[in-house]
Coordinates of C-alpha atoms in Angstrom, one line a residue:
X1 CA 342.8 158.2 122.3
X2 CA 343.4 156.0 119.8
X3 CA 342.2 158.6 116.7
X4 CA 345.3 160.3 118.3
X5 CA 347.7 157.0 116.4
X6 CA 346.2 159.5 113.0
X7 CA 347.1 163.1 114.4
X8 CA 348.5 165.1 111.3
X9 CA 350.1 167.6 113.8
X10 CA 351.7 164.8 115.8
X11 CA 353.1 162.6 112.7
X12 CA 354.2 166.1 110.8
X13 CA 356.3 167.4 114.1
X14 CA 357.8 163.2 114.6
X15 CA 358.1 163.5 111.0
X16 CA 360.2 167.0 111.3
X17 CA 362.2 165.6 114.5
X18 CA 363.1 162.5 112.2
X19 CA 364.2 165.6 109.8
X20 CA 366.6 167.6 112.0
X21 CA 367.9 164.2 114.0
X22 CA 366.2 164.4 117.1
X23 CA 364.6 161.1 116.5
X24 CA 365.4 157.9 115.5
X25 CA 364.0 155.9 112.5
X26 CA 361.0 155.4 113.9
X27 CA 357.6 155.0 112.7
X28 CA 355.8 158.6 114.1
X29 CA 352.3 156.5 114.7
X30 CA 354.5 153.6 117.1
X31 CA 356.0 157.0 119.4
X32 CA 352.6 158.1 119.3
X33 CA 351.3 154.8 120.5
X34 CA 354.1 154.0 122.8
X35 CA 353.2 157.7 124.4
X36 CA 349.9 157.1 125.7
X37 CA 351.3 155.1 127.8
X38 CA 352.3 157.6 129.5
X39 CA 349.0 159.0 129.0
X40 CA 347.2 156.5 130.3
X41 CA 349.7 156.4 133.5
X42 CA 349.1 160.6 134.7
X43 CA 346.6 160.8 137.2
X44 CA 343.4 162.3 136.4
X45 CA 343.3 165.1 138.8
X46 CA 347.1 165.8 137.1
X47 CA 347.4 169.6 136.0
X48 CA 351.5 170.0 135.1
X49 CA 354.0 167.3 134.2
X50 CA 357.1 167.6 133.7
X51 CA 359.2 165.9 130.4
X52 CA 362.4 166.0 130.7
X53 CA 365.3 164.9 128.6
X54 CA 362.4 165.5 126.0
X55 CA 364.1 165.2 122.8
X56 CA 361.9 165.3 119.6
X57 CA 358.9 165.9 123.0
X58 CA 358.0 162.4 123.7
X59 CA 355.6 162.0 125.3
X60 CA 355.6 165.5 126.5
X61 CA 353.8 166.7 123.0
X62 CA 351.3 163.7 122.8
X63 CA 350.4 163.9 126.4
X64 CA 349.7 168.2 125.8
X65 CA 347.0 166.4 122.8
X66 CA 345.0 164.3 124.6
X67 CA 345.1 166.0 127.8
X68 CA 344.5 170.0 127.3
X69 CA 343.5 170.0 131.1
X70 CA 347.0 169.3 131.7
X71 CA 350.0 172.4 131.5
X72 CA 353.2 170.8 130.5
X73 CA 357.2 171.9 130.5
X74 CA 359.3 169.9 128.2
X75 CA 362.8 170.3 128.3
X76 CA 365.8 169.6 127.0
X77 CA 369.9 170.8 126.3
X78 CA 370.0 170.6 122.8
X79 CA 369.4 173.7 121.3
X80 CA 369.1 171.4 117.5
X81 CA 365.9 169.9 119.9
X82 CA 364.9 172.4 121.6
X83 CA 364.4 175.2 118.2
X84 CA 362.2 172.0 117.1
X85 CA 360.4 172.0 119.5
X86 CA 359.2 175.6 119.9
X87 CA 358.2 174.8 115.9
X88 CA 356.1 172.1 116.9
X89 CA 355.0 173.8 119.6
X90 CA 353.5 175.9 118.0
X91 CA 352.0 174.0 114.4
X92 CA 350.0 172.4 117.4
X93 CA 349.0 175.5 118.5
X94 CA 349.8 174.3 122.1
X95 CA 352.2 177.4 123.2
X96 CA 349.2 179.1 126.0
X97 CA 350.4 175.8 128.2
X98 CA 353.0 173.9 127.1
X99 CA 356.6 175.3 127.4

């Protein structure tokens, strides 16, 4: 999973989230590293995961990339954040299993 630390799609998505103000001034690689703890905490047989108040998609986008067997629901109330999330989900090719 450490290869995700340099995943170009995730790095791009979190950089874009910073640009629109959905993510603070933290390194995108650090965001991914932090999110990997959530990936490791999920049960092996998990089929669905909800990320409430996802903001920039942390940790939801990392979970989606790391666990292609899981369907995710990313929820946030701010349109600017959800617009950025829709773009990130599309650019990562996750539309079929991330809502």
